[in-house]
Short mmCIF file of C-alpha atoms and ligand atoms in Angstrom, two decimals:
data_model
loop_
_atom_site.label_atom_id
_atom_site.label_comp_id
_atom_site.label_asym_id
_atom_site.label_seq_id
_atom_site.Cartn_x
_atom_site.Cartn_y
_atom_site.Cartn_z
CA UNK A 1 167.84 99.41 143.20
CA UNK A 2 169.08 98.26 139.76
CA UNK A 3 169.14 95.14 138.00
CA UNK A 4 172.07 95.61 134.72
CA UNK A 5 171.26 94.65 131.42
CA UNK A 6 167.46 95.79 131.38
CA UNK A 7 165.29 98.57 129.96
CA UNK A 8 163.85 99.02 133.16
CA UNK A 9 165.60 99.84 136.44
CA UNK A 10 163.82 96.74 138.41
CA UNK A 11 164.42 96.26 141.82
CA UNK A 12 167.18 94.02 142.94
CA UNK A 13 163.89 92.08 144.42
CA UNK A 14 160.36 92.10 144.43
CA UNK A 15 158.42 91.04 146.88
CA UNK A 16 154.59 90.87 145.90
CA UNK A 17 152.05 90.35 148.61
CA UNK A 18 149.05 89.14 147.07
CA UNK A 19 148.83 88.59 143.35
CA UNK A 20 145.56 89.07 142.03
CA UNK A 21 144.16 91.04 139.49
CA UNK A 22 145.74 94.37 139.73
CA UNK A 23 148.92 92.94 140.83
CA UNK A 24 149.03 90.16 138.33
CA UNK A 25 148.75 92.85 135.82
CA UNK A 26 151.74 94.45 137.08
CA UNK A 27 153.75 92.00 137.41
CA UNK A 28 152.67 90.40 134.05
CA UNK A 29 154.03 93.59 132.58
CA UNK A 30 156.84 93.95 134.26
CA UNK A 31 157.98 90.42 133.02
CA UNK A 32 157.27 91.06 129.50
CA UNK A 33 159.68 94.22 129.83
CA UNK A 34 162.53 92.33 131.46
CA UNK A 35 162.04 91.99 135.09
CA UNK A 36 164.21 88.90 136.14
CA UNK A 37 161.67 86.07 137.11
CA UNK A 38 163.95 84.96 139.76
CA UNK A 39 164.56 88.09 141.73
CA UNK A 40 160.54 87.73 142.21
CA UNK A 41 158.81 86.13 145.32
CA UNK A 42 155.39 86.02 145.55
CA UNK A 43 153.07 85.14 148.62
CA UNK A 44 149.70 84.48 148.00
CA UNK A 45 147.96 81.99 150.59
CA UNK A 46 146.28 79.62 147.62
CA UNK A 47 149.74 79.44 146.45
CA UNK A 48 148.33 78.95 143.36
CA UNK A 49 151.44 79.57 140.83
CA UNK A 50 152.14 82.80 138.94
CA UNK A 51 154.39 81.89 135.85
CA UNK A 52 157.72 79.81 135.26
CA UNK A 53 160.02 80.92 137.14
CA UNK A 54 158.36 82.97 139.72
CA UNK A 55 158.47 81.75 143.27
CA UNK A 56 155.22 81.30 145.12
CA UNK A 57 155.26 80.94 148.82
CA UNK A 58 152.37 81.03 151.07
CA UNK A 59 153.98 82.01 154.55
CA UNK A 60 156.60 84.66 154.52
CA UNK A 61 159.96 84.00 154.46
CA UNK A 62 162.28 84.40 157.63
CA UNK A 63 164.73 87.83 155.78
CA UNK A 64 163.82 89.99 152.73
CA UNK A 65 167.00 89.38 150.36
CA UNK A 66 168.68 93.29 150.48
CA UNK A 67 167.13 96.07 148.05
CA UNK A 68 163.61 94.85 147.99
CA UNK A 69 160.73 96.47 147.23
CA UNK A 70 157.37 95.14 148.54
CA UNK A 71 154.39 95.70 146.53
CA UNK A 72 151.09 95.43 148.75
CA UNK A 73 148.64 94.05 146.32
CA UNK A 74 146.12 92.28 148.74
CA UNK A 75 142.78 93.51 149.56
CA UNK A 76 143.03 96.79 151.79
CA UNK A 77 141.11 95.00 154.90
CA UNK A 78 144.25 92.53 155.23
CA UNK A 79 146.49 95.10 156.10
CA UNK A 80 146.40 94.53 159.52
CA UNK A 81 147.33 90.77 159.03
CA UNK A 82 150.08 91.25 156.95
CA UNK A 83 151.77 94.32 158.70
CA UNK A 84 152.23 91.73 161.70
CA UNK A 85 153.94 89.53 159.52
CA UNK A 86 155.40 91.40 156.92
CA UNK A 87 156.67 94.95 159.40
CA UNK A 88 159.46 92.78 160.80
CA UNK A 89 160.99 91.73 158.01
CA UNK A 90 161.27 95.48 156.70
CA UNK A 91 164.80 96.80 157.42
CA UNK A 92 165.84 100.79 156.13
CA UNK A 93 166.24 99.83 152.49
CA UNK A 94 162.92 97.94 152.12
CA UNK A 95 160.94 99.98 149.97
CA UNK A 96 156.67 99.52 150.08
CA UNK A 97 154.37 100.38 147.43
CA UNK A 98 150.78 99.89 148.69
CA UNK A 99 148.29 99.61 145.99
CA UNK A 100 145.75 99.49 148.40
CA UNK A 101 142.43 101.62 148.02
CA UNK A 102 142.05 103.85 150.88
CA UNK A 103 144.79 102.92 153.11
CA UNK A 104 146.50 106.17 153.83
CA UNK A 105 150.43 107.18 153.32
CA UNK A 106 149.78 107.44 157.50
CA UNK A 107 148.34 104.45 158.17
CA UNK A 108 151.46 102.49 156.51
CA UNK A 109 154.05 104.50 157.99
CA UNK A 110 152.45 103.28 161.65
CA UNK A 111 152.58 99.84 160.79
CA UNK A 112 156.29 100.33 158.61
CA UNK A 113 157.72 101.98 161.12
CA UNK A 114 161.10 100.64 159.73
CA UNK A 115 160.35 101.20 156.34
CA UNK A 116 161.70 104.63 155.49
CA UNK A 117 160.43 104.84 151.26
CA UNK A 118 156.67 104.39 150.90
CA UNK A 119 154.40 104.78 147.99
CA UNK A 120 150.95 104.90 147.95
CA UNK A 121 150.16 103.75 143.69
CA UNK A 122 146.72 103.82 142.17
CA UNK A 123 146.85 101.66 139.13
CA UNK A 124 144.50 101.02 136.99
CA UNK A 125 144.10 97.51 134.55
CA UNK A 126 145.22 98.42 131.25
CA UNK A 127 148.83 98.34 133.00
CA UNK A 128 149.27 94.58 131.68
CA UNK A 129 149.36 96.17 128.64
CA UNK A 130 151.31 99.01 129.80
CA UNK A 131 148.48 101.29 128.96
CA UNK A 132 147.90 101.92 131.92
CA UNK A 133 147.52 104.96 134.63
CA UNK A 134 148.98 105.16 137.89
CA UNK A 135 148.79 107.66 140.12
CA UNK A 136 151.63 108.25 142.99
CA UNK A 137 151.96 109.90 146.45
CA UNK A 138 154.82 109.95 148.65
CA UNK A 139 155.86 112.15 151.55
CA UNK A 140 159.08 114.03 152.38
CA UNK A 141 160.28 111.23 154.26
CA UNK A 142 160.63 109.09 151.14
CA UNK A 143 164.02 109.84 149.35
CA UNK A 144 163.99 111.66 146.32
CA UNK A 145 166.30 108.28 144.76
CA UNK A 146 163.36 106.16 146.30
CA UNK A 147 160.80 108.38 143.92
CA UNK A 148 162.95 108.38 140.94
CA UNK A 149 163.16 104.38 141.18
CA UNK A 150 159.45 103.90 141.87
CA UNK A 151 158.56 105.86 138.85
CA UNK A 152 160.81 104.14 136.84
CA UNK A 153 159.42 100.87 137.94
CA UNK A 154 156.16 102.50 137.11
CA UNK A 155 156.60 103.87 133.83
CA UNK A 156 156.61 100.49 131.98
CA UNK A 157 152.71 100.32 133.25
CA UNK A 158 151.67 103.48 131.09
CA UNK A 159 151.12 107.23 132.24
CA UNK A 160 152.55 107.76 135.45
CA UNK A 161 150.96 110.83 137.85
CA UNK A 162 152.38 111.93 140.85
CA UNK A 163 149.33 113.28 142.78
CA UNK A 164 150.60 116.46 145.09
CA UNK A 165 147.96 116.12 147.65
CA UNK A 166 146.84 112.79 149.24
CA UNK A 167 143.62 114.03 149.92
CA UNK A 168 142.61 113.46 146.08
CA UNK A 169 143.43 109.98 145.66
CA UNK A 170 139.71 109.31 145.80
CA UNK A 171 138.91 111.68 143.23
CA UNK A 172 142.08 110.37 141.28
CA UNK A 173 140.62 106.72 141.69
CA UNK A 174 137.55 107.38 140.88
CA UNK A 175 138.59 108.90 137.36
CA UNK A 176 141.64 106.79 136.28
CA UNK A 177 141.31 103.61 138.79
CA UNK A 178 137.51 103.27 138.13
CA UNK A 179 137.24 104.75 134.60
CA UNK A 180 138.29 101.45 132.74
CA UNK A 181 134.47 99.77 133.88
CA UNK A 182 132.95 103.45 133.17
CA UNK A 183 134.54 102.95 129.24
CA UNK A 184 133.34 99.18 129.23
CA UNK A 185 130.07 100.86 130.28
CA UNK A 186 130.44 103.67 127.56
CA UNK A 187 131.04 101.15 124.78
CA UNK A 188 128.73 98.79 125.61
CA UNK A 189 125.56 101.68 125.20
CA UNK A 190 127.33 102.66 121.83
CA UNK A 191 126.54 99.67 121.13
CA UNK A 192 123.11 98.69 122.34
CA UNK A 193 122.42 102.78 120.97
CA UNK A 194 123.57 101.22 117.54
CA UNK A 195 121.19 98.28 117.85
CA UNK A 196 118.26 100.34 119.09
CA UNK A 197 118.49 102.17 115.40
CA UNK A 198 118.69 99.49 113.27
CA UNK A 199 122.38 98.13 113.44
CA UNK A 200 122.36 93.74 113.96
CA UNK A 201 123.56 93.38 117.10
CA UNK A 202 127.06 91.90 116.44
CA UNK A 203 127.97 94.22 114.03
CA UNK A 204 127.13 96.90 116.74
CA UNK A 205 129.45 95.70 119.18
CA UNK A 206 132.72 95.54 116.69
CA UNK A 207 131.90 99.09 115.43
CA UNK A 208 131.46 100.33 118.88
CA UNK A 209 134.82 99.50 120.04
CA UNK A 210 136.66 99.90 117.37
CA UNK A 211 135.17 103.40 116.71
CA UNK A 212 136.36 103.72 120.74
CA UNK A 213 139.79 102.40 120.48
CA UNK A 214 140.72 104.12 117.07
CA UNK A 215 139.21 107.71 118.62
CA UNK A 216 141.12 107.04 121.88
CA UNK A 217 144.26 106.49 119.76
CA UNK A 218 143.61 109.60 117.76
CA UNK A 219 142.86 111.89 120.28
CA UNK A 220 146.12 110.28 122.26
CA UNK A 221 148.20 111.44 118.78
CA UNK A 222 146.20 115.07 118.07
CA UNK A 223 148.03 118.34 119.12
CA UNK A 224 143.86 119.51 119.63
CA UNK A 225 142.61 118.45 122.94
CA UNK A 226 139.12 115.95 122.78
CA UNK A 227 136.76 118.94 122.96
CA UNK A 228 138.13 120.81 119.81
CA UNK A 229 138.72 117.26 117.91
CA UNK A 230 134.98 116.71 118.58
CA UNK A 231 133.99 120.03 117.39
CA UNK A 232 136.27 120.05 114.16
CA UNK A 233 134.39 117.00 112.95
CA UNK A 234 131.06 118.61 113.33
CA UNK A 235 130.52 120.73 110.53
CA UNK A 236 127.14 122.92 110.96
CA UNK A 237 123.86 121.16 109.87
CA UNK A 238 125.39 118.30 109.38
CA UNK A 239 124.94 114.95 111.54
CA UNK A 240 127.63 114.89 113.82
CA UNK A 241 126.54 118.22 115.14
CA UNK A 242 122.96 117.00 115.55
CA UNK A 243 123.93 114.00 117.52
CA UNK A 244 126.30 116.42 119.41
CA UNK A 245 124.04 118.97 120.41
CA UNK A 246 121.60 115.81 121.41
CA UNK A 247 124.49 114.85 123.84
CA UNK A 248 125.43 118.11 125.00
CA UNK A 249 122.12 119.00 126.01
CA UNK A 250 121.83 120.76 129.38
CA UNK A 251 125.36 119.12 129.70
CA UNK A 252 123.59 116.08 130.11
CA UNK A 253 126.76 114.19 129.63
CA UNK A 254 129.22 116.26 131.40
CA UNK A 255 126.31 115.77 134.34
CA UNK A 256 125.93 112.39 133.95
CA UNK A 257 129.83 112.01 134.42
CA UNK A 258 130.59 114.43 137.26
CA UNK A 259 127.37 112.46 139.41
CA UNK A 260 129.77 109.04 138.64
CA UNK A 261 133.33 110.35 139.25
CA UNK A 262 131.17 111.91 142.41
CA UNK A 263 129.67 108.81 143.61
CA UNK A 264 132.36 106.56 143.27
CA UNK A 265 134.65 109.25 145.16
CA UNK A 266 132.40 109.28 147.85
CA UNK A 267 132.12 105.50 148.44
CA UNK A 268 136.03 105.63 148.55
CA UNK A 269 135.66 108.39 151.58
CA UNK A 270 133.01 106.27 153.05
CA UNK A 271 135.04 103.12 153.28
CA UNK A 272 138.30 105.00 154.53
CA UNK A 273 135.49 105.75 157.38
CA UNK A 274 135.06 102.04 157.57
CA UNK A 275 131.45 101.97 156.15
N1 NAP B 1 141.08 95.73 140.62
C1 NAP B 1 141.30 97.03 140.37
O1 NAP B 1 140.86 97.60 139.35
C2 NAP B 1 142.17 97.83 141.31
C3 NAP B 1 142.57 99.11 140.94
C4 NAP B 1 143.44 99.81 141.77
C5 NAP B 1 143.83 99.25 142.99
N2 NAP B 1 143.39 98.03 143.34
C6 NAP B 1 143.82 97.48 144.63
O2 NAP B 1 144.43 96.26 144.37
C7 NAP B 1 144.30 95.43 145.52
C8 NAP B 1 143.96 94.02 145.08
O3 NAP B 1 142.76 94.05 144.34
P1 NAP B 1 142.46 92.88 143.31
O4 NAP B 1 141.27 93.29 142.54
O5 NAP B 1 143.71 92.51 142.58
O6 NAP B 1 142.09 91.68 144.34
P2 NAP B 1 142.16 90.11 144.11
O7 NAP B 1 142.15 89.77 142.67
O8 NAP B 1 141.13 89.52 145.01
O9 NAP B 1 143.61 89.70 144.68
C9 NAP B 1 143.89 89.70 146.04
C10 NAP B 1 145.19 88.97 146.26
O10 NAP B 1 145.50 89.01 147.66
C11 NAP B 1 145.88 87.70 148.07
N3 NAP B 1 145.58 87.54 149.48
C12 NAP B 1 144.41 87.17 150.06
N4 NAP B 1 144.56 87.13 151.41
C13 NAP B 1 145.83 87.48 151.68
C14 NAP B 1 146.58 87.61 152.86
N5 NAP B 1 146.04 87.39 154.06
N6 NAP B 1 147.88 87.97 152.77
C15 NAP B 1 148.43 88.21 151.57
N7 NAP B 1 147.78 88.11 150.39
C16 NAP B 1 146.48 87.75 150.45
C17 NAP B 1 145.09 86.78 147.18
O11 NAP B 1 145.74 85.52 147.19
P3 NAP B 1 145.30 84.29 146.23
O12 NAP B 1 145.78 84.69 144.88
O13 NAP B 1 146.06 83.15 146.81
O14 NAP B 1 143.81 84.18 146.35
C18 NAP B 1 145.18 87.51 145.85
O15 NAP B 1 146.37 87.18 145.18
C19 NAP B 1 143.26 96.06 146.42
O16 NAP B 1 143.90 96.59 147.56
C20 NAP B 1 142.66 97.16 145.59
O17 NAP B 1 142.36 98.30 146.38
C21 NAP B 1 142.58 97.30 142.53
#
């Protein structure tokens, strides 16, 4: 599972079902860090192109070319669909990694029976700027030189997790997979808190961010974890302290965040039910 000549051990093909907005991402990475446009196939049924140089196809082909790994990047209700097409082109060196919320490591090993290496991924969006996080499960059936190659692959999309039991990937998604639209959220109340004391509106919004973004990069570089960083900068009496102890009232903001990682957990559980 090598291509020669590249930073990045790419497979010798990938095969991307569905190429939307997580998997665009990927893949829009993976390009930028060398991945060989024409060991790529893509099937999406608009067949609406990708790049240069990428194949699009809208039905799937009649053989996999040998060393490919499929990336499942559909919507998780299609699975059934595409397993009927896509199963019998799997032979014992196709390798799946299933990006699909709530679709178990179980569930794809019924309808890959062929398929020996499967990874379940949890990406989240900053991977197009390979900022990302992605969390990974695999089971003992998957070779250990399967796991090694789907990290690598991986590890040009940003922080890569392997997640020990398969039971937290809601509570994984629901922090890294969710948390991009929970920091959109964040910024956008800095913000809007800015122009509710004063600050015009515009000027707000670039402060907010950039106060975000610079922080996030900070913290990312300090040998201190977040909590001490935020305390260091609060000396006593002074005004980051007050508008600390405002937030860390009754753990207000610790509460408010455990009831969202929470919720959005338990809608993950709910549709794995099918609700
Ligand atoms: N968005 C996120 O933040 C995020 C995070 C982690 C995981 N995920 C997972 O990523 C997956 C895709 O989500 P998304 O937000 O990228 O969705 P999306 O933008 O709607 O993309 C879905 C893709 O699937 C293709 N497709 C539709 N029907 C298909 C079929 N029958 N067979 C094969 N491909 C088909 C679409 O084709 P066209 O391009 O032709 O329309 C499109 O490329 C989901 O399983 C989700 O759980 C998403």
């Amino acid at each position: 599972m090598t291509q020669t000549g590249v930073d990045h051990p790419f497979p010798d093909h990938l095969f991307l079902v569905g190429c939307g907005n997580m998997a665009g991402q990927m893949l829009s990475r993976w390009l930028d860090c060398g991945l060989d446009r024409e060991r790529v196939t893509v099937l999406r049924p608009s067949g609406r192109p990708v790049t240069d140089g990428v194949a699009v196809m809208t039905d799937y082909p009649a053989a996999l070319p040998a060393g490919t790994t499929v990336l499942l990047g559909m919507k998780p209700y299609q699975i059934a669909d595409v397993a009927v097409a896509l199963a019998p082109l799997c032979v014992a060196d196709t390798r799946i990694v299933s990006i699909l919320a709530g679709t178990t490591l179980a569930d794809l090993r019924a309808r890959f029976p062929v398929a020996r290496d499967i990874v379940r991924a949890m990406p989240n969006l900053p991977v197009g700027l390979g900022e990302g996080v992605t969390a990974l499960f695999t089971d003992d059936v998957t070779s250990a030189q399967a796991k090694m190659d789907v990290a690598a692959l991986i590890e040009p999309l940003g922080l890569v997790e392997w997640i020990a039991d398969e039971a937290l990937f809601n509570q994984v998604t629901a922090l890294s997979g969710c948390g991009p639209a929970f920091l959109f959220r964040f910024v956008d109340a800095l913000a809007q808190a800015g122009e509710a004391i004063g600050i015009p509106a515009d000027q707000a919004a670039r402060m907010a961010l950039a106060t975000v973004q610079g922080s996030a990069n900070m913290a990312a570089r300090a040998n201190d974890g977040p909590g001490v960083l935020a305390d260091r900068v609060a000396s006593p009496g002074g005004m980051t302290r007050e508008g600390l102890n405002a937030l860390d009232a009754d753990d207000r903001l610790l509460t408010l965040l455990i009831d969202t990682l929470a919720a959005a957990r338990d809608r993950g559980e709910a549709m794995a039910r099918g609700a």
